[in-house]
mmCIF file of C-alpha atoms in Angstrom:
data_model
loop_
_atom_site.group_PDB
_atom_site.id
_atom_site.type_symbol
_atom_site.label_atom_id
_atom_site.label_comp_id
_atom_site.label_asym_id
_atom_site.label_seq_id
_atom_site.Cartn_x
_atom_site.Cartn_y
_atom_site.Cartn_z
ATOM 1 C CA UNK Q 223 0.326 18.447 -9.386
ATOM 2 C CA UNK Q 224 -0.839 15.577 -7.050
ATOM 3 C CA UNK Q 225 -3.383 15.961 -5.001
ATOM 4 C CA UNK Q 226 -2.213 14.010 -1.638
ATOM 5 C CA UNK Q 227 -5.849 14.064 -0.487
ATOM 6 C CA UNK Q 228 -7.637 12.200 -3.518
ATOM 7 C CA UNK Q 229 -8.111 8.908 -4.666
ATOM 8 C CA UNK Q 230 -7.853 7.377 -8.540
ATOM 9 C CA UNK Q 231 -10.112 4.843 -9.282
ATOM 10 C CA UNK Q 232 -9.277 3.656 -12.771
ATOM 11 C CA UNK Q 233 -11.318 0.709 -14.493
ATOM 12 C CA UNK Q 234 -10.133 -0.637 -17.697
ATOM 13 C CA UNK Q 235 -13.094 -2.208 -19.283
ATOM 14 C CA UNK Q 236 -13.898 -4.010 -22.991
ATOM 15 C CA UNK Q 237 -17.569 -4.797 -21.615
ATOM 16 C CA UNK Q 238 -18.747 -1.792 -20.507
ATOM 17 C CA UNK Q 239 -21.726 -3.469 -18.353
ATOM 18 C CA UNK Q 240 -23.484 -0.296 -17.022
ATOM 19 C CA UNK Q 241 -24.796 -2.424 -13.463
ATOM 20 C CA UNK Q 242 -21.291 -3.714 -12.333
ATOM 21 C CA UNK Q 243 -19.939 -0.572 -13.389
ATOM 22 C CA UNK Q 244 -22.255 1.775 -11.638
ATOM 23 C CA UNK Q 245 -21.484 -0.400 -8.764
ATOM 24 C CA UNK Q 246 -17.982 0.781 -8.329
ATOM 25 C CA UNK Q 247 -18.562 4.317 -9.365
ATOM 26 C CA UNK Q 248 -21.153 4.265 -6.021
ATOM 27 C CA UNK Q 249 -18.749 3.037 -3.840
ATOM 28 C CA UNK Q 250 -18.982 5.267 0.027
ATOM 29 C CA UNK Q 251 -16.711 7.789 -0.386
ATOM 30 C CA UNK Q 252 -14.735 8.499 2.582
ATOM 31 C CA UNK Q 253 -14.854 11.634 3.939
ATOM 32 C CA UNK Q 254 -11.288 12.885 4.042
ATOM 33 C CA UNK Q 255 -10.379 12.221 0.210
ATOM 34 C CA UNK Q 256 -11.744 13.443 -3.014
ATOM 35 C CA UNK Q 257 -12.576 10.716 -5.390
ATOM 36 C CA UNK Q 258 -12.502 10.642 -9.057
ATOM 37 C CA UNK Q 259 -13.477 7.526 -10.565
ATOM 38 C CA UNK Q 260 -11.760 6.885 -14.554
ATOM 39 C CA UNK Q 261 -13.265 4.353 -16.817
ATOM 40 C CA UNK Q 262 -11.283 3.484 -19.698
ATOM 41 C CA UNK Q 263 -13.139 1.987 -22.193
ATOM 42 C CA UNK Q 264 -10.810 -0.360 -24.705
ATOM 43 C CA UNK Q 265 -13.493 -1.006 -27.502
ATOM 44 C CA UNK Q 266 -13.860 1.586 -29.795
ATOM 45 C CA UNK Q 267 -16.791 0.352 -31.152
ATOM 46 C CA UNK Q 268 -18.346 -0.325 -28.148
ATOM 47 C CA UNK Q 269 -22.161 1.201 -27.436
ATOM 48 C CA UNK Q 270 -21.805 3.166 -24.352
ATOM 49 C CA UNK Q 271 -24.401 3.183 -22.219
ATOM 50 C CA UNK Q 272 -26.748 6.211 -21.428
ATOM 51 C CA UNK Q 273 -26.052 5.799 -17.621
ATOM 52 C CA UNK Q 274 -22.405 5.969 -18.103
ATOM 53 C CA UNK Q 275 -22.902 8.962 -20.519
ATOM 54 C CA UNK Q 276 -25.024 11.232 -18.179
ATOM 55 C CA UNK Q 277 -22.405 10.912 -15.391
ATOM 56 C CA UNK Q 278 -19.975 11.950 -17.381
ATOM 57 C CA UNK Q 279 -21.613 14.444 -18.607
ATOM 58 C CA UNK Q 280 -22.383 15.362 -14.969
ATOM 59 C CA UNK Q 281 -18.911 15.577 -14.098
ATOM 60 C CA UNK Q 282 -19.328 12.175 -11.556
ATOM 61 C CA UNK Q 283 -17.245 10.013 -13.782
ATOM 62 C CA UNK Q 284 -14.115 10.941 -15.895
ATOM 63 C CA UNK Q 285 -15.461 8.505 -19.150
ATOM 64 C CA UNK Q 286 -12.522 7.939 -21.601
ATOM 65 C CA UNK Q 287 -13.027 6.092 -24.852
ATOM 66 C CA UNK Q 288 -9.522 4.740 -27.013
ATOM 67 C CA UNK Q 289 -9.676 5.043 -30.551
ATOM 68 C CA UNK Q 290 -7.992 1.880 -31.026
ATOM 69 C CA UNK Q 291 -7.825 -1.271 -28.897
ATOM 70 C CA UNK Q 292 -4.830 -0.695 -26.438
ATOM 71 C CA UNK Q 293 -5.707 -4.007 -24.251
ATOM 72 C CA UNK Q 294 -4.679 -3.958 -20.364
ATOM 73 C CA UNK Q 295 -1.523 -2.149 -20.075
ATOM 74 C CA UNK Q 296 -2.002 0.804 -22.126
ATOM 75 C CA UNK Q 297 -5.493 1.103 -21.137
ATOM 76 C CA UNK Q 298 -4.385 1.193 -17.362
ATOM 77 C CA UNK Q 299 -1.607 3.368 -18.445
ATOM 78 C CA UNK Q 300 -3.504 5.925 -20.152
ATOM 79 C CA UNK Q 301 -6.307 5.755 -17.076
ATOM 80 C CA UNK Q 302 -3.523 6.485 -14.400
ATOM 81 C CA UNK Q 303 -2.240 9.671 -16.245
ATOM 82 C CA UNK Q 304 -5.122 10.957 -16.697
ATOM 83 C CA UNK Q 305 -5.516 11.427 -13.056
ATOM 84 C CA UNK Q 306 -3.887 13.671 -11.009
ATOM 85 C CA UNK Q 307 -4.659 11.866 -6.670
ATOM 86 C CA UNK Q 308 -1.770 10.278 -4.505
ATOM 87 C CA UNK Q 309 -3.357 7.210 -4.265
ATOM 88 C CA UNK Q 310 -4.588 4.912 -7.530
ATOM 89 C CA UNK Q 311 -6.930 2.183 -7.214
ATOM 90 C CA UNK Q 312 -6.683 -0.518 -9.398
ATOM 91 C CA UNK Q 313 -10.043 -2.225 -10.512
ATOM 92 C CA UNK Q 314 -10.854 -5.189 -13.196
ATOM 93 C CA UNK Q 315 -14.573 -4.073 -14.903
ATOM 94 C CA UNK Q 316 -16.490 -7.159 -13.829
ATOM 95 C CA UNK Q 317 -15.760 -7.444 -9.915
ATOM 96 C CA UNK Q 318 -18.567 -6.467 -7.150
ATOM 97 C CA UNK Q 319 -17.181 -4.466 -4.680
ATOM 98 C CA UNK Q 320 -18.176 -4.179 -1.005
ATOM 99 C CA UNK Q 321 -19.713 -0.772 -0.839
ATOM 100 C CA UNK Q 322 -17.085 0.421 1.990
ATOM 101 C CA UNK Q 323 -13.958 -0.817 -0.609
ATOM 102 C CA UNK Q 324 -12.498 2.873 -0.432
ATOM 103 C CA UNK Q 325 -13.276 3.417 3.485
ATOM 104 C CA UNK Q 326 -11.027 0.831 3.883
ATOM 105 C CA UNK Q 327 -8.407 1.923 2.112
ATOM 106 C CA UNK Q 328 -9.075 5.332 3.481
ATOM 107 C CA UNK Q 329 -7.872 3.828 6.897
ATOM 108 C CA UNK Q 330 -5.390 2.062 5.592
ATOM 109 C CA UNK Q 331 -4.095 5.560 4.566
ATOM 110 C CA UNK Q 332 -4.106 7.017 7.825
ATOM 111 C CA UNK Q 333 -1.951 4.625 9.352
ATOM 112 C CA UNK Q 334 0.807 5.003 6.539
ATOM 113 C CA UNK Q 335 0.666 8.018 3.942
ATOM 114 C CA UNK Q 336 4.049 6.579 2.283
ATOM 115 C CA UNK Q 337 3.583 3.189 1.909
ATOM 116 C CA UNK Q 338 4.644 2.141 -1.780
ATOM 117 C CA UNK Q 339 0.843 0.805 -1.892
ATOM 118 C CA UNK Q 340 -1.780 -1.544 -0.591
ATOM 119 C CA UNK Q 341 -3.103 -4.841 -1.608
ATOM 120 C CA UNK Q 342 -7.475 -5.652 -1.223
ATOM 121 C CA UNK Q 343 -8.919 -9.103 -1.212
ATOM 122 C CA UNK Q 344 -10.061 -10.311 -4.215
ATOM 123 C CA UNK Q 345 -12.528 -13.545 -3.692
ATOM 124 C CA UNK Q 346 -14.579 -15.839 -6.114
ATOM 125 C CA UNK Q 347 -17.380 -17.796 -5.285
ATOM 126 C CA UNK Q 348 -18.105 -21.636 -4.669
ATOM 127 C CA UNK Q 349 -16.519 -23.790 -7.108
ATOM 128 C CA UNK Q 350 -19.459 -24.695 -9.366
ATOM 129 C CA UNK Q 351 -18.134 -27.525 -11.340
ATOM 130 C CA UNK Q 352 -15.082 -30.013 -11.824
ATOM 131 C CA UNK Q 353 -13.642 -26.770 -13.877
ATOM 132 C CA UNK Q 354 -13.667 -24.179 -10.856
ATOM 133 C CA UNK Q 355 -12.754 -26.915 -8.273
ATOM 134 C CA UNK Q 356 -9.937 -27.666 -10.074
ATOM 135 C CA UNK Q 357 -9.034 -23.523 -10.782
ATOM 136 C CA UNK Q 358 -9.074 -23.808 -6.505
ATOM 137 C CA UNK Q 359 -7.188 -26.510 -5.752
ATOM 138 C CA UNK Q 360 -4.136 -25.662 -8.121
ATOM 139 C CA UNK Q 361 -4.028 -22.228 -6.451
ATOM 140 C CA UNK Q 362 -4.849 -20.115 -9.769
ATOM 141 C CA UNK Q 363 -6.740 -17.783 -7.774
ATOM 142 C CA UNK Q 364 -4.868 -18.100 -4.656
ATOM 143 C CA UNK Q 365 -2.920 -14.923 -5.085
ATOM 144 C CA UNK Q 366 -6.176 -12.967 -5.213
ATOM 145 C CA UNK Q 367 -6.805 -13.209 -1.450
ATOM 146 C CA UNK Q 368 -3.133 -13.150 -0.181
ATOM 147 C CA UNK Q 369 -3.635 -10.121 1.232
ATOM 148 C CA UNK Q 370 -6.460 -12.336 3.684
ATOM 149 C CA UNK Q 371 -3.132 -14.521 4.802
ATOM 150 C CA UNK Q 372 0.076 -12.251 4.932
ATOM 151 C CA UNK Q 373 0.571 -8.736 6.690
ATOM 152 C CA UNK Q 374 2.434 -7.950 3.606
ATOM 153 C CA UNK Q 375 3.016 -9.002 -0.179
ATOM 154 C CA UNK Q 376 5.149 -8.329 -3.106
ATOM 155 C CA UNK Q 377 2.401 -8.501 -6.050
ATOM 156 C CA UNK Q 378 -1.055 -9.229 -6.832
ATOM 157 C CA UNK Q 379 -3.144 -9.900 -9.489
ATOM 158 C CA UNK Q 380 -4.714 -6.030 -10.624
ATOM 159 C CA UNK Q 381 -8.302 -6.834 -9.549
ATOM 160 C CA UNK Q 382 -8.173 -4.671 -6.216
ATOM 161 C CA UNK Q 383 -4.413 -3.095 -5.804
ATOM 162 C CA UNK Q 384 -3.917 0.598 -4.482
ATOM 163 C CA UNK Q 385 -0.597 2.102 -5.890
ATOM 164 C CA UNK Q 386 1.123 5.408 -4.419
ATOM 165 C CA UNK Q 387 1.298 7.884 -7.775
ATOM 166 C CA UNK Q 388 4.062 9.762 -5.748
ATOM 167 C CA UNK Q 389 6.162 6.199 -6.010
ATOM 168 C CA UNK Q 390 5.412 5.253 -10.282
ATOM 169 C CA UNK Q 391 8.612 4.442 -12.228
ATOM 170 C CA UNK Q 392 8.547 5.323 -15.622
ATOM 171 C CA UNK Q 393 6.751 3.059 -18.722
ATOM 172 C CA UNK Q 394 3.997 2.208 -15.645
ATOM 173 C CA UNK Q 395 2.615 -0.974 -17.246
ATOM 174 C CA UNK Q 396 4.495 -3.053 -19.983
ATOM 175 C CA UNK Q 397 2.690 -2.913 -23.045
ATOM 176 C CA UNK Q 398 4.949 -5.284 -24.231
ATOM 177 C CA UNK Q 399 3.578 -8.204 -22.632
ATOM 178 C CA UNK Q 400 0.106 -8.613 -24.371
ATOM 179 C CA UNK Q 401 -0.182 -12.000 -22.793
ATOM 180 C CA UNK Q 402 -0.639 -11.517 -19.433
ATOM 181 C CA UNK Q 403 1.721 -11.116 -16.206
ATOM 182 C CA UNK Q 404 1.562 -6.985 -16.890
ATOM 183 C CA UNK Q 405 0.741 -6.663 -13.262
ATOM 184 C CA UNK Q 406 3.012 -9.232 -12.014
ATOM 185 C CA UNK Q 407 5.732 -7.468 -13.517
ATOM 186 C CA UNK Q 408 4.417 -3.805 -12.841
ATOM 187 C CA UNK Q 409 4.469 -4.692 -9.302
ATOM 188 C CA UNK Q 410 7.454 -6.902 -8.992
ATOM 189 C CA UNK Q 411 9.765 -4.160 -10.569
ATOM 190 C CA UNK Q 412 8.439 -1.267 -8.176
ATOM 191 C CA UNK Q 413 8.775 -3.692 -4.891
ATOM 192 C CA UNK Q 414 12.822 -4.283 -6.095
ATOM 193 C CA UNK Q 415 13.272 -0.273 -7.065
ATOM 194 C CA UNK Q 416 11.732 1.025 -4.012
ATOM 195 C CA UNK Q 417 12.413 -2.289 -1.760
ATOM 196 C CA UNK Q 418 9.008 -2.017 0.113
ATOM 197 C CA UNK Q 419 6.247 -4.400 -0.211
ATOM 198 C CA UNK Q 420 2.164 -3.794 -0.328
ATOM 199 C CA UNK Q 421 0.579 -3.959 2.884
ATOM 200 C CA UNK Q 422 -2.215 -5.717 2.951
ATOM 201 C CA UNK Q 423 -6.008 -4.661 3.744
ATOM 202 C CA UNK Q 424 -7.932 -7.356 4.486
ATOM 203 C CA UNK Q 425 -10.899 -5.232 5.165
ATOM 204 C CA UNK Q 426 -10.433 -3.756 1.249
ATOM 205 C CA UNK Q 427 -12.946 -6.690 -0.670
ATOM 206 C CA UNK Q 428 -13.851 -7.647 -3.995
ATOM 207 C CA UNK Q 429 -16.170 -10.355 -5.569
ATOM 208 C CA UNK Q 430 -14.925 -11.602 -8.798
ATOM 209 C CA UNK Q 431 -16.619 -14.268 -10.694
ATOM 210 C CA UNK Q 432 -15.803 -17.312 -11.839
ATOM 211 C CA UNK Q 433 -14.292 -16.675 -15.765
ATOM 212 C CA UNK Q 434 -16.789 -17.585 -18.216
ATOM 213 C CA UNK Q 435 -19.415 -18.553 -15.899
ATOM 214 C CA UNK Q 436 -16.885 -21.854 -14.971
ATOM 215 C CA UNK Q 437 -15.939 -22.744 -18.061
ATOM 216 C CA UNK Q 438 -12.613 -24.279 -19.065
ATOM 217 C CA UNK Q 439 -10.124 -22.031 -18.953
ATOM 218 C CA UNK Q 440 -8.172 -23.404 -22.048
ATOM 219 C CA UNK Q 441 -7.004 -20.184 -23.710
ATOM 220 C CA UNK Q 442 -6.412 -18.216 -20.963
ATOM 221 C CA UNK Q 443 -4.344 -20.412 -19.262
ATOM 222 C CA UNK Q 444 -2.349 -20.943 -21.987
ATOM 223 C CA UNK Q 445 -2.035 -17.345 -22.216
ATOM 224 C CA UNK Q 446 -0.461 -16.826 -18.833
ATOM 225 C CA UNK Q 447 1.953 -19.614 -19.579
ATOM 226 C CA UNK Q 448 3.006 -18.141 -22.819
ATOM 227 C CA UNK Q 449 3.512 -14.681 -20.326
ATOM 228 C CA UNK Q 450 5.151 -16.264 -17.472
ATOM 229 C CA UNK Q 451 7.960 -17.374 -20.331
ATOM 230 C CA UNK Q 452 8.069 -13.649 -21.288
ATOM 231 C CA UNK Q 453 8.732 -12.756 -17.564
ATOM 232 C CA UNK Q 454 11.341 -15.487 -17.266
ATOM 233 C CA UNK Q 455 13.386 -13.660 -20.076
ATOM 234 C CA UNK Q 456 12.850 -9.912 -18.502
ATOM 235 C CA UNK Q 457 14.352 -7.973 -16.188
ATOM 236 C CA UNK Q 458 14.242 -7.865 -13.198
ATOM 237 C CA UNK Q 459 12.053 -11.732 -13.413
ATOM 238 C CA UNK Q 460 15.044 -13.077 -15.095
ATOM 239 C CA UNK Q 461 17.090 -13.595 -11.857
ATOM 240 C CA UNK Q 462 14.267 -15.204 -10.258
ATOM 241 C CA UNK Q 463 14.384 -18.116 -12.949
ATOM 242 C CA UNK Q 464 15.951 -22.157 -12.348
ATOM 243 C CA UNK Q 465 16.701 -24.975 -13.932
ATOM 244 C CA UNK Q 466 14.133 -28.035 -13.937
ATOM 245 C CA UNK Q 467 13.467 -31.535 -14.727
ATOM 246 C CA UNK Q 468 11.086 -31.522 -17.661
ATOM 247 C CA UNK Q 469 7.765 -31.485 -17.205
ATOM 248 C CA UNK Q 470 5.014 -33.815 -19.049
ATOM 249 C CA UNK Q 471 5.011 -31.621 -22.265
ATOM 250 C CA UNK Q 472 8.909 -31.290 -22.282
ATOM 251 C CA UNK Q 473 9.047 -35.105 -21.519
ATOM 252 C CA UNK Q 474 6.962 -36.086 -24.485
ATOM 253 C CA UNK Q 475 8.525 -33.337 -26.843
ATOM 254 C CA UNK Q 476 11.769 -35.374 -26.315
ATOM 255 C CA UNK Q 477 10.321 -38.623 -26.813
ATOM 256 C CA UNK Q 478 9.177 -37.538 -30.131
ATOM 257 C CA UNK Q 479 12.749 -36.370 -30.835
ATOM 258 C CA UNK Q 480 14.169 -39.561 -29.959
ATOM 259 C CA UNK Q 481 11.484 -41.463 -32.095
ATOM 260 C CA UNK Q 482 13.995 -42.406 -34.697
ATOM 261 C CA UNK Q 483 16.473 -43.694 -32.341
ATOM 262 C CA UNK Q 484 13.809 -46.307 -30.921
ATOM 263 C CA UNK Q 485 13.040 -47.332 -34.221
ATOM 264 C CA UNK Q 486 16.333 -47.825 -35.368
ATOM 265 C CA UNK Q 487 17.331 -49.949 -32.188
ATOM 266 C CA UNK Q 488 14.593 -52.320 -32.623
ATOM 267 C CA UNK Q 489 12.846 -50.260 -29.035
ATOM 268 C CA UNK Q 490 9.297 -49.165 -30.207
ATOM 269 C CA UNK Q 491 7.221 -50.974 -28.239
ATOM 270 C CA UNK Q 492 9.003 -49.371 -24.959
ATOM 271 C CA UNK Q 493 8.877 -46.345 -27.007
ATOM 272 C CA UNK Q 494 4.961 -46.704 -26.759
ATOM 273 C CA UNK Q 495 4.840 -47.727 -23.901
ATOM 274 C CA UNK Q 496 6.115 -44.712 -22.316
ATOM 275 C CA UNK Q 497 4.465 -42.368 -24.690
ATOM 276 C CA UNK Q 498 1.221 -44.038 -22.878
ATOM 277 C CA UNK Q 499 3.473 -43.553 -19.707
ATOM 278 C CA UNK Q 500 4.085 -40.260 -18.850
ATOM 279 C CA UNK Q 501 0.404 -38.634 -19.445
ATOM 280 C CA UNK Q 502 -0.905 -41.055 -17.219
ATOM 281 C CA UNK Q 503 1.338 -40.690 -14.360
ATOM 282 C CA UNK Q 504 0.200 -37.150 -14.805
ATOM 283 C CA UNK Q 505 -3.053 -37.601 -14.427
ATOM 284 C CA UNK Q 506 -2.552 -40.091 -11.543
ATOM 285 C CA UNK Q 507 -0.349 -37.698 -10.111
ATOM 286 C CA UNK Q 508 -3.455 -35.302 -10.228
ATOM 287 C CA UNK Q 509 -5.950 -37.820 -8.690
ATOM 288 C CA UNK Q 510 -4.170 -38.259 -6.035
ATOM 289 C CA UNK Q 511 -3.868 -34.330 -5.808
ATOM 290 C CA UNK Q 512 -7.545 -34.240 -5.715
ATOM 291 C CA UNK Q 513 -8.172 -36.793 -3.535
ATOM 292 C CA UNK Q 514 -5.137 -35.614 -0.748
ATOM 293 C CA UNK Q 515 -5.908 -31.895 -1.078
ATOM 294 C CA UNK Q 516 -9.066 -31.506 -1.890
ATOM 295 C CA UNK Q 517 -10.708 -34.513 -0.391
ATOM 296 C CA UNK Q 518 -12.268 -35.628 -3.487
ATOM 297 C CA UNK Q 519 -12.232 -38.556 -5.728
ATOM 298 C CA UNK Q 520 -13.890 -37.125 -8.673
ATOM 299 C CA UNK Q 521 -11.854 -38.259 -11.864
ATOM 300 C CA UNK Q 522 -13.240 -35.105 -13.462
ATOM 301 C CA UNK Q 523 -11.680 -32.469 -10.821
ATOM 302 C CA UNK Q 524 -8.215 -34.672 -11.372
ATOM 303 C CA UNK Q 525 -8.103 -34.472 -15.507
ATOM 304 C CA UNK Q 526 -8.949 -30.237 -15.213
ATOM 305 C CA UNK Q 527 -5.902 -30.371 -12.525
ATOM 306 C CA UNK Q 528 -4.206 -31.819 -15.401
ATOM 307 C CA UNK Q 529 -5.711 -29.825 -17.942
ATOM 308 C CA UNK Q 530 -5.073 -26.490 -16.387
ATOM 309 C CA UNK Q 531 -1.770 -27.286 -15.500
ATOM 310 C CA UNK Q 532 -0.596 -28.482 -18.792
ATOM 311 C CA UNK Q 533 -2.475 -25.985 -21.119
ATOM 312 C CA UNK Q 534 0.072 -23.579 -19.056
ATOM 313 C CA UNK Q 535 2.748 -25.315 -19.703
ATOM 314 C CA UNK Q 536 1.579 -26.161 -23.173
ATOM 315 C CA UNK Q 537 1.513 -21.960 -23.378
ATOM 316 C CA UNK Q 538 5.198 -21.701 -21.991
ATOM 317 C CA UNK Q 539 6.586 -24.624 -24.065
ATOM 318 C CA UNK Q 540 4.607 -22.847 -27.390
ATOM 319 C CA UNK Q 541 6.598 -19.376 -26.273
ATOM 320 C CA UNK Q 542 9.804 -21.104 -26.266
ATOM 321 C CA UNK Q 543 9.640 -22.521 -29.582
ATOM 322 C CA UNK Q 544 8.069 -20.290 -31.459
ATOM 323 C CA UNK Q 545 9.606 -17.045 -30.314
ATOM 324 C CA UNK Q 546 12.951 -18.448 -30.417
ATOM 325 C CA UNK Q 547 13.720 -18.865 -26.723
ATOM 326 C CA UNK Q 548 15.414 -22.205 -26.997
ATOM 327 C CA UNK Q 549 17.483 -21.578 -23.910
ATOM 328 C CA UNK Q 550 13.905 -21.546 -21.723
ATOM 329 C CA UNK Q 551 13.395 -25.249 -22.012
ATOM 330 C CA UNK Q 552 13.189 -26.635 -18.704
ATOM 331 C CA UNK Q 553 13.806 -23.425 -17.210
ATOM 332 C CA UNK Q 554 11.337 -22.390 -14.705
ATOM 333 C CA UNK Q 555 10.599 -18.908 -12.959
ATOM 334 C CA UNK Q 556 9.941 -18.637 -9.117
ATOM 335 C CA UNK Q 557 6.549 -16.639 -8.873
ATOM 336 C CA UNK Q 558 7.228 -16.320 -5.431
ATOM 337 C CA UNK Q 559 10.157 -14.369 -5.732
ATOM 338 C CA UNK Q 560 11.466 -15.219 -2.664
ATOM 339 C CA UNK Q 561 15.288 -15.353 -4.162
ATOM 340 C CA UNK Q 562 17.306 -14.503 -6.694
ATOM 341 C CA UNK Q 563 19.123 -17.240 -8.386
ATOM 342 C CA UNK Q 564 17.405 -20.498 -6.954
ATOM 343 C CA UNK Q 565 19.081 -23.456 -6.677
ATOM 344 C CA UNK Q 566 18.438 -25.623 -9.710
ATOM 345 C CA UNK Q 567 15.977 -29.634 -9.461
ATOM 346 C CA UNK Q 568 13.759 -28.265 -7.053
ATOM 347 C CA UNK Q 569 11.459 -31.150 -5.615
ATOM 348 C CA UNK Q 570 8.619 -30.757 -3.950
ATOM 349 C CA UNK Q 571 5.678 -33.677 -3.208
ATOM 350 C CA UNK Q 572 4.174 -33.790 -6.060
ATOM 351 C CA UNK Q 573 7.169 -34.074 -8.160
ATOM 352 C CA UNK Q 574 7.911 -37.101 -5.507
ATOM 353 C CA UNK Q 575 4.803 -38.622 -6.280
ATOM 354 C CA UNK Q 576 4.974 -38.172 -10.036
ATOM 355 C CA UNK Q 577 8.819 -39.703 -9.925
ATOM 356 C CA UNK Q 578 7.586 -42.909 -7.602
ATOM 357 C CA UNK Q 579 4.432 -43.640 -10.246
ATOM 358 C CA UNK Q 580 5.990 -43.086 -13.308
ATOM 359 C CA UNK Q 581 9.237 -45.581 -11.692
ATOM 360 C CA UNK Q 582 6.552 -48.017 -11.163
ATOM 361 C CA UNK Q 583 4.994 -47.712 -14.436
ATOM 362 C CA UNK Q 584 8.362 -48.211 -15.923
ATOM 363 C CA UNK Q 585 9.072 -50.951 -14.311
ATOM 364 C CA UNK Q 586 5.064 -52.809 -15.067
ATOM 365 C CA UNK Q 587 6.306 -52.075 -19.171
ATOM 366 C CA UNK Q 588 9.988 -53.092 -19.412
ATOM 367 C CA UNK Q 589 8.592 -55.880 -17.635
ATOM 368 C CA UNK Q 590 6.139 -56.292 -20.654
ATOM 369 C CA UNK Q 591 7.877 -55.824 -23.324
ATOM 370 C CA UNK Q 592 10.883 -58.025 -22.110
ATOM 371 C CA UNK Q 593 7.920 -61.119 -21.612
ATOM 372 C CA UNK Q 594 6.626 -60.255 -24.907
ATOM 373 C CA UNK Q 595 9.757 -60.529 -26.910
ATOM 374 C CA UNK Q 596 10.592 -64.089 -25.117
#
């Protein structure tokens, strides 16, 4: 039976670090809700530390402990139906709360006791490098602090999200997609079923940090590419998906296809010339990203624009050949979801700018080549 005065607070977490943990589990309770606070630990081989032990023991925490690794979406599953309160909150393992997170929410509450959920701020500190600068400036960790900017949203990355348990469609979490974009899904499908959006709570915040102390996010962005494919082939994503002009990965994939044509037509050295080509407008296209957006000239924040950028594409691209979704080339998915069926060749600046360089760069080697073969 659900317990319409009570809050959830489930934390799926590999790491089990007992200070950032105990930091949650100590969060104010507000006075007008019971609180029962679920960690989910997805390493069964994982040491688990006194602390966390004792409070269980104690009855403070609810401590559960898979026998085999589930990763995000069965470990959040299992975590939510284990609990029995209205409202769920949603928490990543290695984020520092603000000690009146579920005061907030508490309020929140009180001004709506239906709403289909509610959406925190999740922030992350000063760029510390070229790496996190770049992870800014692209907007990878822009949807974390919507909530900040709009009254309302339709999804949000599962850092700090509040879900109504009286308003869960079946299957909760995909455990299908073990790439990412679980919660994009998760919260996409219940904003179409119950067509109400998460209100935002601005005064609900989270610290996250930076991934691997600002490292390059290689892997992980690849990861999320290889997911947002998935997505783009699922319902209800699927109707949210368009038609594109190829991006730098696509562009060079069919250049390789068409090697044997330039060879056989006596073209190589154009061929070459725009294998060189179509990188570099890239990464010029980038610079001048850097330099128009984020008011710097630093060649090293422009190449991790690049970088992150294409090692998500590189991850989308990868899921389309290899898992046999041929018909996803070019095809792009609105992560906005602000339509279904978009119209097809969207532009936007950047694509503008990337289009004029790469003309001009055409034009410098046909130019070339046609005075070297005088």
């Amino acid at each position: 039976m659900v317990n319409k005065q009570a809050i959830d607070v489930v934390v799926p977490s590999f790491r089990l670090n007992e200070a950032l943990l105990l930091n949650i589990i100590q969060l104010n309770k507000p006075a007008a809700f019971e609180v029962n606070t679920y960690i989910v630990a997805d390493n069964p081989a994982a040491v688990i530390p006194e602390k966390l032990k004792a409070l269980h023991r104690e009855g403070r925490i609810h401590l559960l402990i898979n026998e085999v690794n589930l990763g995000f979406s069965g470990t959040r599953n299992k975590g939510i139906r284990a609990g029995h309160g209205k409202w769920i909150l949603l928490l990543d393992d290695d984020i520092v709360p603000q000690p009146d997170l579920l005061e907030a929410y508490a309020a929140a509450i009180s001004g709506d006791e239906n709403a289909l959920g509610y959406a925190g701020v999740t922030f992350f500190p000063e760029p510390v490098n070229a790496a996190t600068r770049a992870l800014e400036l692209n907007g990878s960790v822009g949807h974390f602090k919507m909530a900040l900017h709009k009254p309302e949203i339709i999804w949000a990355p599962t850092t700090n999200m509040m879900i109504n348990r009286e308003k869960l469609l079946d299957g909760l979490f995909d455990t299908n997609l073990k790439a990412g974009g679980e919660d994009v899904d998760f919260f996409v499908r219940h904003w179409l079923h119950f067509r109400e959006t998460y209100k935002s709570v601005p005064d609900a915040r989270v610290t996250h940090p930076w991934h691997d102390n600002g490292a390059m996010q290689t892997n992980r962005m690849f990861r999320y590419g290889i997911a947002a494919s998935q997505l783009s082939h699922k319902e209800p994503e699927k109707n949210y998906t368009y038609r594109d002009f190829t991006n730098t990965l696509e562009t060079l994939l069919l250049l390789l296809i068409a090697a044997p044509l330039a060879w056989f037509t006596g073209h190589m050295a154009l061929w070459l010339c725009l294998l060189v080509i179509v990188p570099l407008a890239e990464f010029l296209t980038n610079w001048f990203r850097a330099v128009s957006t984020g008011r710097t000239y630093s060649p090293a924040v422009a190449f991790h624009l690049m970088w992150v950028k294409n090692c998500w594409e590189a991850g989308y691209l990868y899921d389309v050949l290899f898992a046999g979704r041929l018909n996803g080339f070019a095809k792009r998915i609105d992560m906005g979801f602000v339509k279904q069926h978009p119209s097809p060749f969207r532009t936007n600046r950047w694509k503008i700018v990337k289009l004029i360089i790469l003309l001009v760069l055409v034009v410098i080697a046909v130019c070339a080549v046609g005075n070297s073969s005088l």
